[in-house]
Amino acid sequence: MPEEIDKVPEDQLLALPEAAMLAWPDGSKKTSYLLQAIEEGRLKAVERGGRLYVTLAAVKELEEPQAGAKEEDATETKEPARKKLGLGKKG
């Protein structure tokens, strides 16, 4: 992750686009990557006023290799973050 990320407190809540720009300024990963990680339960997020926020600590944790991580039970269903926020697929 770039050096600019060190200037932002790890526990500060950031909107998804802002977190993506800070973590990947080259644009290699975007808001959709973070949203997918939230939907899959790999990234912790906070919802306030209908918007999702993450911390840099959570984003850094997402990028760390997970040794021995368990696969999520395929029968468990979660309400997708897009649906919860009333966002549909663009197209």
PDB file of C-alpha atoms in Angstrom:
ATOM      1  CA  MET A   1       0.000   0.000   0.000  1.00  0.00           C
ATOM      2  CA  PRO A   2       1.258   3.500  -0.765  1.00  0.00           C
ATOM      3  CA  GLU A   3       2.929   5.838   1.721  1.00  0.00           C
ATOM      4  CA  GLU A   4      -0.014   8.328   1.646  1.00  0.00           C
ATOM      5  CA  ILE A   5      -2.087   5.754   3.447  1.00  0.00           C
ATOM      6  CA  ASP A   6       0.131   6.205   6.513  1.00  0.00           C
ATOM      7  CA  LYS A   7      -1.148   9.796   6.917  1.00  0.00           C
ATOM      8  CA  VAL A   8      -4.723   8.640   7.597  1.00  0.00           C
ATOM      9  CA  PRO A   9      -5.559   7.137  11.012  1.00  0.00           C
ATOM     10  CA  GLU A  10      -6.279   3.413  10.657  1.00  0.00           C
ATOM     11  CA  ASP A  11      -9.497   3.694  12.665  1.00  0.00           C
ATOM     12  CA  GLN A  12     -10.965   6.614  10.668  1.00  0.00           C
ATOM     13  CA  LEU A  13     -14.154   5.727   8.807  1.00  0.00           C
ATOM     14  CA  LEU A  14     -13.841   6.228   5.063  1.00  0.00           C
ATOM     15  CA  ALA A  15     -16.428   6.013   2.315  1.00  0.00           C
ATOM     16  CA  LEU A  16     -15.717   3.122  -0.053  1.00  0.00           C
ATOM     17  CA  PRO A  17     -14.501   5.290  -2.971  1.00  0.00           C
ATOM     18  CA  GLU A  18     -12.140   7.176  -0.669  1.00  0.00           C
ATOM     19  CA  ALA A  19     -10.784   3.964   0.869  1.00  0.00           C
ATOM     20  CA  ALA A  20     -10.223   2.446  -2.577  1.00  0.00           C
ATOM     21  CA  MET A  21      -8.381   5.543  -3.819  1.00  0.00           C
ATOM     22  CA  LEU A  22      -6.140   5.617  -0.757  1.00  0.00           C
ATOM     23  CA  ALA A  23      -5.376   1.903  -0.765  1.00  0.00           C
ATOM     24  CA  TRP A  24      -4.942   1.535  -4.554  1.00  0.00           C
ATOM     25  CA  PRO A  25      -4.136   4.934  -6.099  1.00  0.00           C
ATOM     26  CA  ASP A  26      -3.201   3.179  -9.347  1.00  0.00           C
ATOM     27  CA  GLY A  27      -6.865   2.185  -9.704  1.00  0.00           C
ATOM     28  CA  SER A  28      -6.103  -1.543  -9.670  1.00  0.00           C
ATOM     29  CA  LYS A  29      -8.961  -2.106  -7.207  1.00  0.00           C
ATOM     30  CA  LYS A  30     -12.052   0.027  -6.948  1.00  0.00           C
ATOM     31  CA  THR A  31     -15.172   0.509  -4.877  1.00  0.00           C
ATOM     32  CA  SER A  32     -16.750  -2.580  -6.445  1.00  0.00           C
ATOM     33  CA  TYR A  33     -13.929  -4.731  -5.024  1.00  0.00           C
ATOM     34  CA  LEU A  34     -14.591  -3.418  -1.518  1.00  0.00           C
ATOM     35  CA  LEU A  35     -18.348  -3.859  -1.941  1.00  0.00           C
ATOM     36  CA  GLN A  36     -17.851  -7.456  -3.052  1.00  0.00           C
ATOM     37  CA  ALA A  37     -15.574  -8.124  -0.063  1.00  0.00           C
ATOM     38  CA  ILE A  38     -18.266  -6.719   2.256  1.00  0.00           C
ATOM     39  CA  GLU A  39     -20.955  -8.884   0.643  1.00  0.00           C
ATOM     40  CA  GLU A  40     -18.737 -11.966   1.029  1.00  0.00           C
ATOM     41  CA  GLY A  41     -18.049 -11.154   4.680  1.00  0.00           C
ATOM     42  CA  ARG A  42     -14.307 -10.605   4.128  1.00  0.00           C
ATOM     43  CA  LEU A  43     -14.390  -6.881   4.938  1.00  0.00           C
ATOM     44  CA  LYS A  44     -16.027  -5.281   7.958  1.00  0.00           C
ATOM     45  CA  ALA A  45     -18.080  -2.186   7.214  1.00  0.00           C
ATOM     46  CA  VAL A  46     -20.268   0.275   9.077  1.00  0.00           C
ATOM     47  CA  GLU A  47     -23.506   1.610   7.635  1.00  0.00           C
ATOM     48  CA  ARG A  48     -24.444   5.194   8.420  1.00  0.00           C
ATOM     49  CA  GLY A  49     -27.112   7.168   6.652  1.00  0.00           C
ATOM     50  CA  GLY A  50     -27.493   4.489   4.002  1.00  0.00           C
ATOM     51  CA  ARG A  51     -23.789   4.556   3.084  1.00  0.00           C
ATOM     52  CA  LEU A  52     -21.084   2.034   3.839  1.00  0.00           C
ATOM     53  CA  TYR A  53     -17.818   3.004   5.498  1.00  0.00           C
ATOM     54  CA  VAL A  54     -14.642   1.034   6.196  1.00  0.00           C
ATOM     55  CA  THR A  55     -11.420   1.678   8.053  1.00  0.00           C
ATOM     56  CA  LEU A  56      -7.946   1.395   6.611  1.00  0.00           C
ATOM     57  CA  ALA A  57      -7.211  -1.216   9.267  1.00  0.00           C
ATOM     58  CA  ALA A  58     -10.003  -3.369   7.820  1.00  0.00           C
ATOM     59  CA  VAL A  59      -8.755  -2.809   4.259  1.00  0.00           C
ATOM     60  CA  LYS A  60      -5.209  -3.761   5.267  1.00  0.00           C
ATOM     61  CA  GLU A  61      -6.572  -6.868   6.984  1.00  0.00           C
ATOM     62  CA  LEU A  62      -8.454  -7.748   3.802  1.00  0.00           C
ATOM     63  CA  GLU A  63      -5.194  -7.667   1.853  1.00  0.00           C
ATOM     64  CA  GLU A  64      -3.305  -9.900   4.299  1.00  0.00           C
ATOM     65  CA  PRO A  65      -3.073 -13.564   3.306  1.00  0.00           C
ATOM     66  CA  GLN A  66      -5.423 -15.608   5.427  1.00  0.00           C
ATOM     67  CA  ALA A  67      -3.567 -18.751   6.489  1.00  0.00           C
ATOM     68  CA  GLY A  68      -6.035 -21.529   7.192  1.00  0.00           C
ATOM     69  CA  ALA A  69      -9.061 -19.356   6.501  1.00  0.00           C
ATOM     70  CA  LYS A  70     -12.312 -21.316   6.500  1.00  0.00           C
ATOM     71  CA  GLU A  71     -14.631 -21.325   3.525  1.00  0.00           C
ATOM     72  CA  GLU A  72     -18.017 -19.814   4.283  1.00  0.00           C
ATOM     73  CA  ASP A  73     -20.867 -22.311   4.460  1.00  0.00           C
ATOM     74  CA  ALA A  74     -22.363 -22.405   0.966  1.00  0.00           C
ATOM     75  CA  THR A  75     -25.873 -22.847   2.373  1.00  0.00           C
ATOM     76  CA  GLU A  76     -25.698 -19.622   4.374  1.00  0.00           C
ATOM     77  CA  THR A  77     -27.232 -16.695   2.584  1.00  0.00           C
ATOM     78  CA  LYS A  78     -26.635 -13.046   3.284  1.00  0.00           C
ATOM     79  CA  GLU A  79     -28.550 -10.060   2.054  1.00  0.00           C
ATOM     80  CA  PRO A  80     -26.195  -8.481  -0.475  1.00  0.00           C
ATOM     81  CA  ALA A  81     -25.003  -5.004   0.455  1.00  0.00           C
ATOM     82  CA  ARG A  82     -26.196  -3.706  -2.931  1.00  0.00           C
ATOM     83  CA  LYS A  83     -29.731  -4.907  -2.251  1.00  0.00           C
ATOM     84  CA  LYS A  84     -29.687  -3.667   1.336  1.00  0.00           C
ATOM     85  CA  LEU A  85     -28.773  -0.187   0.153  1.00  0.00           C
ATOM     86  CA  GLY A  86     -31.285  -0.290  -2.687  1.00  0.00           C
ATOM     87  CA  LEU A  87     -28.622  -0.427  -5.386  1.00  0.00           C
ATOM     88  CA  GLY A  88     -29.235  -2.509  -8.451  1.00  0.00           C
ATOM     89  CA  LYS A  89     -26.803  -3.749 -11.040  1.00  0.00           C
ATOM     90  CA  LYS A  90     -25.957  -1.160 -13.624  1.00  0.00           C
ATOM     91  CA  GLY A  91     -26.691  -2.167 -17.132  1.00  0.00           C
TER      92      GLY A  91
END
